mmCIF file of C-alpha atoms in Angstrom:
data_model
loop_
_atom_site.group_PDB
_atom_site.id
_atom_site.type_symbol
_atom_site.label_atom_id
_atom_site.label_comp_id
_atom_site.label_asym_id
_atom_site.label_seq_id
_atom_site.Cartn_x
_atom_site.Cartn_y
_atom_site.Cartn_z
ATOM 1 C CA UNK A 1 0.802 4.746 -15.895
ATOM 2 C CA UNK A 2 2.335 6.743 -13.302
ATOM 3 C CA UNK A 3 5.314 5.014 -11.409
ATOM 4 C CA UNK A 4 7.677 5.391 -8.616
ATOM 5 C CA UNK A 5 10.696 3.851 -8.547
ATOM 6 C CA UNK A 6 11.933 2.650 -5.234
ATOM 7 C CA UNK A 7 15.566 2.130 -4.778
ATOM 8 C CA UNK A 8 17.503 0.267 -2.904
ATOM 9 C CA UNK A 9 15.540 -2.759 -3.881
ATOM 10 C CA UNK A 10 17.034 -4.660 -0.528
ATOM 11 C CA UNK A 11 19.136 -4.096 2.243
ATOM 12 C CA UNK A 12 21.150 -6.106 4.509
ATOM 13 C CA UNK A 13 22.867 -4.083 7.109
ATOM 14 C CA UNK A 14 24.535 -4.719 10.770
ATOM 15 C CA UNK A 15 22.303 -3.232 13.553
ATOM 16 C CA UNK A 16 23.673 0.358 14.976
ATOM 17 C CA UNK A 17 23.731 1.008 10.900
ATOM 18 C CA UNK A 18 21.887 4.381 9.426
ATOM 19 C CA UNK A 19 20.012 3.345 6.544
ATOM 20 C CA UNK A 20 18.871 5.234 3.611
ATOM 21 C CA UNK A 21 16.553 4.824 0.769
ATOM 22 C CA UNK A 22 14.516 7.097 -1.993
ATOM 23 C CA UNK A 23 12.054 7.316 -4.451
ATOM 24 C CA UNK A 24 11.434 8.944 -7.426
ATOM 25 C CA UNK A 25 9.123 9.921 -10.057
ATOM 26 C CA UNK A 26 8.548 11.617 -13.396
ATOM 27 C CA UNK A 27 5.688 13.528 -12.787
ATOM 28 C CA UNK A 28 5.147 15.805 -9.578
ATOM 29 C CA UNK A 29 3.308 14.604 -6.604
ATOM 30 C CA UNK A 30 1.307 16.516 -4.121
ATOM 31 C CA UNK A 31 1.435 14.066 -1.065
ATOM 32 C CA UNK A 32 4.634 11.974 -0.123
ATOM 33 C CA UNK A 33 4.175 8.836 2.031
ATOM 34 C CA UNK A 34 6.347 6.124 3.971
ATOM 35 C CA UNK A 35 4.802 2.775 5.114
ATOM 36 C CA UNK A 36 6.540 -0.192 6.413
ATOM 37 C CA UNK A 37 4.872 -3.506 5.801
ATOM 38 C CA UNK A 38 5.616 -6.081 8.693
ATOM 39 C CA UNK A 39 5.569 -9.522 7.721
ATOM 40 C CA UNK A 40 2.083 -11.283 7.334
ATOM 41 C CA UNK A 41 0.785 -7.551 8.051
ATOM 42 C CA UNK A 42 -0.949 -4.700 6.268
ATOM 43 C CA UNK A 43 1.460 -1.408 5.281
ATOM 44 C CA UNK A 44 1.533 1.122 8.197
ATOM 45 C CA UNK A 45 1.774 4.253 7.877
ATOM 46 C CA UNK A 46 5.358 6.193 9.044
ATOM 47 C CA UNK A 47 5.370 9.216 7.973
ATOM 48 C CA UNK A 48 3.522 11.808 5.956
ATOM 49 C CA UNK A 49 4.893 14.594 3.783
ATOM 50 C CA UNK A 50 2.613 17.436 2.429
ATOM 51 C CA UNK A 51 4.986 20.562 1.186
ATOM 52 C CA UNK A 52 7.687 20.458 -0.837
ATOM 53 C CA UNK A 53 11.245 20.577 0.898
ATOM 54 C CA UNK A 54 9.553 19.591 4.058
ATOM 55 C CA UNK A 55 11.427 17.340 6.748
ATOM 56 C CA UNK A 56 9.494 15.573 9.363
ATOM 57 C CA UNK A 57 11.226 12.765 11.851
ATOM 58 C CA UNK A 58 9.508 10.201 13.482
ATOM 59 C CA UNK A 59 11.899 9.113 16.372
ATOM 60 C CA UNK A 60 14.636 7.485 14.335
ATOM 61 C CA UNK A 61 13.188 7.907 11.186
ATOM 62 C CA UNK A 62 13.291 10.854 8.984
ATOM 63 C CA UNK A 63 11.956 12.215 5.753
ATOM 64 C CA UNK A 64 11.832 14.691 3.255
ATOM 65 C CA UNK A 65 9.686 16.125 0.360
ATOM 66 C CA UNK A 66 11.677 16.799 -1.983
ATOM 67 C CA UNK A 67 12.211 20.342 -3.513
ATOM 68 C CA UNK A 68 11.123 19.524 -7.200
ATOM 69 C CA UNK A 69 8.081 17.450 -5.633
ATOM 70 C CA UNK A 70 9.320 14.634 -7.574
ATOM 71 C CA UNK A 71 11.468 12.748 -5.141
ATOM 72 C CA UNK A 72 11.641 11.467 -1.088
ATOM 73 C CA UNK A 73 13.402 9.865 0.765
ATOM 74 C CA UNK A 74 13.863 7.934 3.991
ATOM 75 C CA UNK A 75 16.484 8.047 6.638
ATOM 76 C CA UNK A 76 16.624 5.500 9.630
ATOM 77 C CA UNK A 77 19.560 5.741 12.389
ATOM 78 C CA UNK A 78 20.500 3.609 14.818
ATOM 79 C CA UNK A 79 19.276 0.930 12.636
ATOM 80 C CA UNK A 80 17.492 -1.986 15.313
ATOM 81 C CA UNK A 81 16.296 -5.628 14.818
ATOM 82 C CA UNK A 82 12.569 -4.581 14.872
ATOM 83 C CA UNK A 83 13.438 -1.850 11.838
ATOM 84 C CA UNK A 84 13.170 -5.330 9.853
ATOM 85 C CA UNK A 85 10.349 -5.591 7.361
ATOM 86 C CA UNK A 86 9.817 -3.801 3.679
ATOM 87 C CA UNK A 87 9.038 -0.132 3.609
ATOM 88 C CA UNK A 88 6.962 1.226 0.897
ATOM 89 C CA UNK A 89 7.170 5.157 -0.726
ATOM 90 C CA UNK A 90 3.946 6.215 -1.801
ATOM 91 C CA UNK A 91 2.337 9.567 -3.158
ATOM 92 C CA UNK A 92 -1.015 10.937 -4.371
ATOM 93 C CA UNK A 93 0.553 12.491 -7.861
ATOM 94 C CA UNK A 94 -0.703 15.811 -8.937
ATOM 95 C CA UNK A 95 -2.584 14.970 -12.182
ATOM 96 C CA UNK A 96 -5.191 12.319 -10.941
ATOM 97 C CA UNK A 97 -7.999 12.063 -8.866
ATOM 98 C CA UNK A 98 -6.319 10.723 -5.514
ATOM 99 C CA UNK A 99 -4.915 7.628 -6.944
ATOM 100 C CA UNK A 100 -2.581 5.999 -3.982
ATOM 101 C CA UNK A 101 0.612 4.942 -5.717
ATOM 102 C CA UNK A 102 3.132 3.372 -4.585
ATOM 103 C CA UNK A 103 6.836 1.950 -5.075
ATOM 104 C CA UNK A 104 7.750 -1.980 -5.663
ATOM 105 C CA UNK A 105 9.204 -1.297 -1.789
ATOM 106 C CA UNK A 106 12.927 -1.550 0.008
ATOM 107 C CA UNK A 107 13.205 -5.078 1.735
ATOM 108 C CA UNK A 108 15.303 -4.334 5.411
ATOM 109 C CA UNK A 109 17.109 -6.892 7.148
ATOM 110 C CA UNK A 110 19.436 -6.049 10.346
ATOM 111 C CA UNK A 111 21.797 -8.113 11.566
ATOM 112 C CA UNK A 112 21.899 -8.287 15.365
ATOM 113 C CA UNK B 1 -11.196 -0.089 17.077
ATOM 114 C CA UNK B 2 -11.308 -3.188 14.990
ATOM 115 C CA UNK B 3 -10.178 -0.743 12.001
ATOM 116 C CA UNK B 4 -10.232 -2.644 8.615
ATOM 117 C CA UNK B 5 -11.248 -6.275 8.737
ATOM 118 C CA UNK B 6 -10.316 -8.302 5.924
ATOM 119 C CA UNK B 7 -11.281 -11.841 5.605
ATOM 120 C CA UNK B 8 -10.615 -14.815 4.885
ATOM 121 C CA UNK B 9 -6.715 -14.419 6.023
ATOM 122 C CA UNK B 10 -5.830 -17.309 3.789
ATOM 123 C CA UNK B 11 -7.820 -18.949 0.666
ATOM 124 C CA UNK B 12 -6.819 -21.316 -1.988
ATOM 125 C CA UNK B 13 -9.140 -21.931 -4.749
ATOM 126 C CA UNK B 14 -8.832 -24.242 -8.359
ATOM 127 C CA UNK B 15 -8.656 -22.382 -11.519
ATOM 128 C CA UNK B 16 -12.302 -21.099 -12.570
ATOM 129 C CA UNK B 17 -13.874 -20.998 -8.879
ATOM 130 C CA UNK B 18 -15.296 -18.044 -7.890
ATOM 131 C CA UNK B 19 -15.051 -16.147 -4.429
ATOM 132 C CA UNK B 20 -15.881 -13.030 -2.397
ATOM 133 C CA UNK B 21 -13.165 -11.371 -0.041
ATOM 134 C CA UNK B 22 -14.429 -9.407 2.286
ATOM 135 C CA UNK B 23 -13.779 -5.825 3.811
ATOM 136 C CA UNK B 24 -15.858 -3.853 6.651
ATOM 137 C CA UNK B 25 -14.326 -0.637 8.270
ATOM 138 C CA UNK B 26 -15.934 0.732 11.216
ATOM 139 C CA UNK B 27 -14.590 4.074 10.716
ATOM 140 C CA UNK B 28 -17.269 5.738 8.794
ATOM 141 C CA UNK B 29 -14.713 5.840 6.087
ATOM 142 C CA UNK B 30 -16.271 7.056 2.951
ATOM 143 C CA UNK B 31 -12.913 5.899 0.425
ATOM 144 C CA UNK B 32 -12.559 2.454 0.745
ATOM 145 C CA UNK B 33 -10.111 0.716 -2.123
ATOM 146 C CA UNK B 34 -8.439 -2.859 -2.756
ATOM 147 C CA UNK B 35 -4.746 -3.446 -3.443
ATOM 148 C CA UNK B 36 -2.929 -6.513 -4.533
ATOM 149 C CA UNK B 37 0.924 -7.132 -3.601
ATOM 150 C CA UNK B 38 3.220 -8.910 -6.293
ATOM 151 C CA UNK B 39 6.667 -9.344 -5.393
ATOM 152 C CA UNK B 40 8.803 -6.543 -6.660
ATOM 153 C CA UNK B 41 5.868 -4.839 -7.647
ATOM 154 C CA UNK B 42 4.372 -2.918 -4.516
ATOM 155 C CA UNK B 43 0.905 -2.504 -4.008
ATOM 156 C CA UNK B 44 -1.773 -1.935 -7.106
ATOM 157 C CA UNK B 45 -4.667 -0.414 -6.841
ATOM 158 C CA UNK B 46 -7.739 -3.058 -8.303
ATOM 159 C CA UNK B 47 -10.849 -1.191 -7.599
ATOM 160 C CA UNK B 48 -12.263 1.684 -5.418
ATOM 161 C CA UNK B 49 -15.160 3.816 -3.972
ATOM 162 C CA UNK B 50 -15.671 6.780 -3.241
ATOM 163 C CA UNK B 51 -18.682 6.176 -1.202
ATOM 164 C CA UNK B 52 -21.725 3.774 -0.861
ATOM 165 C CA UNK B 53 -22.975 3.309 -4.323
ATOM 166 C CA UNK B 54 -20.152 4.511 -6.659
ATOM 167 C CA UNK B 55 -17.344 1.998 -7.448
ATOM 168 C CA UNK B 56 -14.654 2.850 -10.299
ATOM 169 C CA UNK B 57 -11.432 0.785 -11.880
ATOM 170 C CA UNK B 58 -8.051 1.615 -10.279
ATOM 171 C CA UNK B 59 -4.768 0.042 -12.092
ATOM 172 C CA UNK B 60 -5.489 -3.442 -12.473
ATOM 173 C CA UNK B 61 -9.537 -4.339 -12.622
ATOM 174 C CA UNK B 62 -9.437 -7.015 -14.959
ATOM 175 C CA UNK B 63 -10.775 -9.998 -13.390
ATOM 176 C CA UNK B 64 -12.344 -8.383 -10.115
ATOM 177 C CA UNK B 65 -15.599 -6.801 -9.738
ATOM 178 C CA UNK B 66 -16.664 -4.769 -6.696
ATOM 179 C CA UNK B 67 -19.600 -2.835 -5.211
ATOM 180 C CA UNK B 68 -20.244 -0.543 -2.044
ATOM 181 C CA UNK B 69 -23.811 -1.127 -0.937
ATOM 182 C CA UNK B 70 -23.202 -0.159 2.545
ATOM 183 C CA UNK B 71 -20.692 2.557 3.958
ATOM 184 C CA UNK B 72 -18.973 -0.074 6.369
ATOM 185 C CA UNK B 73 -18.497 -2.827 3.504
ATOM 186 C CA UNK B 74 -16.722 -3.586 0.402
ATOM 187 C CA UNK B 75 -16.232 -6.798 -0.980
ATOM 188 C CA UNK B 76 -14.190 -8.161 -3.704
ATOM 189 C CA UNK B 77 -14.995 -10.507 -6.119
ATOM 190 C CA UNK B 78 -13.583 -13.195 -8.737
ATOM 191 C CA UNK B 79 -15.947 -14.705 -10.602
ATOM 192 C CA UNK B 80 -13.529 -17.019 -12.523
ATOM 193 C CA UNK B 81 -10.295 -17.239 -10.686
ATOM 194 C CA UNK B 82 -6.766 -17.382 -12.975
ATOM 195 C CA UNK B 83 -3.212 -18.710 -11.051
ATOM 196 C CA UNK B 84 -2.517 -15.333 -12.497
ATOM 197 C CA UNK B 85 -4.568 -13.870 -9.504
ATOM 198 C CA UNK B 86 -2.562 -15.827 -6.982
ATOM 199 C CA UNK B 87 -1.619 -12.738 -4.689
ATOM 200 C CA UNK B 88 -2.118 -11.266 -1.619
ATOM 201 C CA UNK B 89 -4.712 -8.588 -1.583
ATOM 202 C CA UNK B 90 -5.252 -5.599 0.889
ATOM 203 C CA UNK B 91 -7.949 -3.750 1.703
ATOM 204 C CA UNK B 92 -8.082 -0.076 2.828
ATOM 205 C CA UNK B 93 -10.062 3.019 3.820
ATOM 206 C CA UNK B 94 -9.944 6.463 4.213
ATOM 207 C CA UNK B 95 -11.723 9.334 5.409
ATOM 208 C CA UNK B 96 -11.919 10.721 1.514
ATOM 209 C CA UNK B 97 -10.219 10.564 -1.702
ATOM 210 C CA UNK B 98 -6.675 12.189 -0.534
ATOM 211 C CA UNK B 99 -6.631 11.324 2.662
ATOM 212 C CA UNK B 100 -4.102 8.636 4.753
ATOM 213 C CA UNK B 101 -5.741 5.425 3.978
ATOM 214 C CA UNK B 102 -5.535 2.659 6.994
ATOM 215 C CA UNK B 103 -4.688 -1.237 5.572
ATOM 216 C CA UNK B 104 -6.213 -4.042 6.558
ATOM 217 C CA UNK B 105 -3.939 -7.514 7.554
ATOM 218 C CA UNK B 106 -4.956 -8.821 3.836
ATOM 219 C CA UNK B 107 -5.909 -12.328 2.647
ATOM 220 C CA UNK B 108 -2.764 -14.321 0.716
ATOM 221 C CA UNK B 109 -5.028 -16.131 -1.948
ATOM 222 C CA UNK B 110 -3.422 -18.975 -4.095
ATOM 223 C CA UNK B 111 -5.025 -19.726 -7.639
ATOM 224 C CA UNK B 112 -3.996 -23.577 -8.519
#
């Protein structure tokens, strides 16, 4: 089936830290999406990414669509003790029929 | 807004029990869809619907049956639970196939 590999699998950074992670894929995607999963919680979403090569921030965060619609990634600066938790990539990919899929996820852990 | 209610938060059955999780959105969602989270794996897509009355297999069915009687609803079932079904399942809905799909807290369900 269609996957999307998530990478870094964890991080362990100081707080103040930028942070950056990515996802990619074999086959194209129309929709790119970043969650972040809190613990004992349901994924939320962050950010939303429709066109290829487009950048959108939320706050600290940032993201991009990338330009061959196979990749995305995720910036976060000023890196805080609440950015804790495991962020997930997602995308609906081109060839199905709205299928949510989404990566195995980047653990975060700051270090106050 | 109560959102996506998922419940029971926490279950653990025996091997070969069977059990319903539920779901209700009060959204007027017409996608509704159930994950389950493996470590390292991200979230899997078990079942969905597209609306009241149609139900189809996502990644991972085998084991789980579903149905969509009712916009607001869909529940999950396991008729003859494995320890391989020891997860923690999500449930989410969305305003159509496509579109940003909101998560419920989930239920963390332990097969022994």
């Amino acid at each position: 089936g269609q996957q999307l590999n998530q990478s870094p699998q964890s991080m362990f950074i100081q707080e103040g830290e930028d942070v950056s992670m990515n996802c990619t894929s074999s086959s194209i995607f129309n929709t790119w999406l970043w969650y972040k999963q809190d613990p004992g919680e349901g994924p939320v979403l962050l950010i939303a990414l429709y066109k290829a090569g487009e950048l959108t921030s939320n706050g600290r965060l940032t993201a991009q669509f990338g330009i061959t619609r196979k990749d995305s990634f995720l910036n976060i600066s000023a890196s805080i003790p609440s950015d804790v938790g495991i962020y997930f990539c997602a995308g609906f990919p081109s060839s199905n029929t709205g299928k949510l899929i989404f990566g195995q996820g980047t653990t975060l852990q700051v270090k106050p | 807004n109560a959102g996506v209610t998922q419940t029971p938060k926490f279950q653990v059955l025996k091997t070969g029990q069977s059990m319903t999780l539920q779901c209700a959105q009060d959204m007027n969602h017409e996608y509704m869809s159930w994950y389950r989270q493996d470590p390292g794996m991200g979230l899997r897509l078990i079942h969905y619907s597209v609306g009241a009355g149609i139900t189809d297999q996502g990644e991972v069915p085998n084991g789980y049956n579903v149905s969509r009687s009712t916009t607001e609803d869909f529940p999950l079932r396991l008729l003859s639970a494995a320890p391989s079904q020891t997860s923690v399942y999500f449930c989410a809905s969305s305003a159509g196939t496509g579109s940003l799909e909101t998560f419920g807290s989930g239920t963390r369900l332990t097969v022994v």
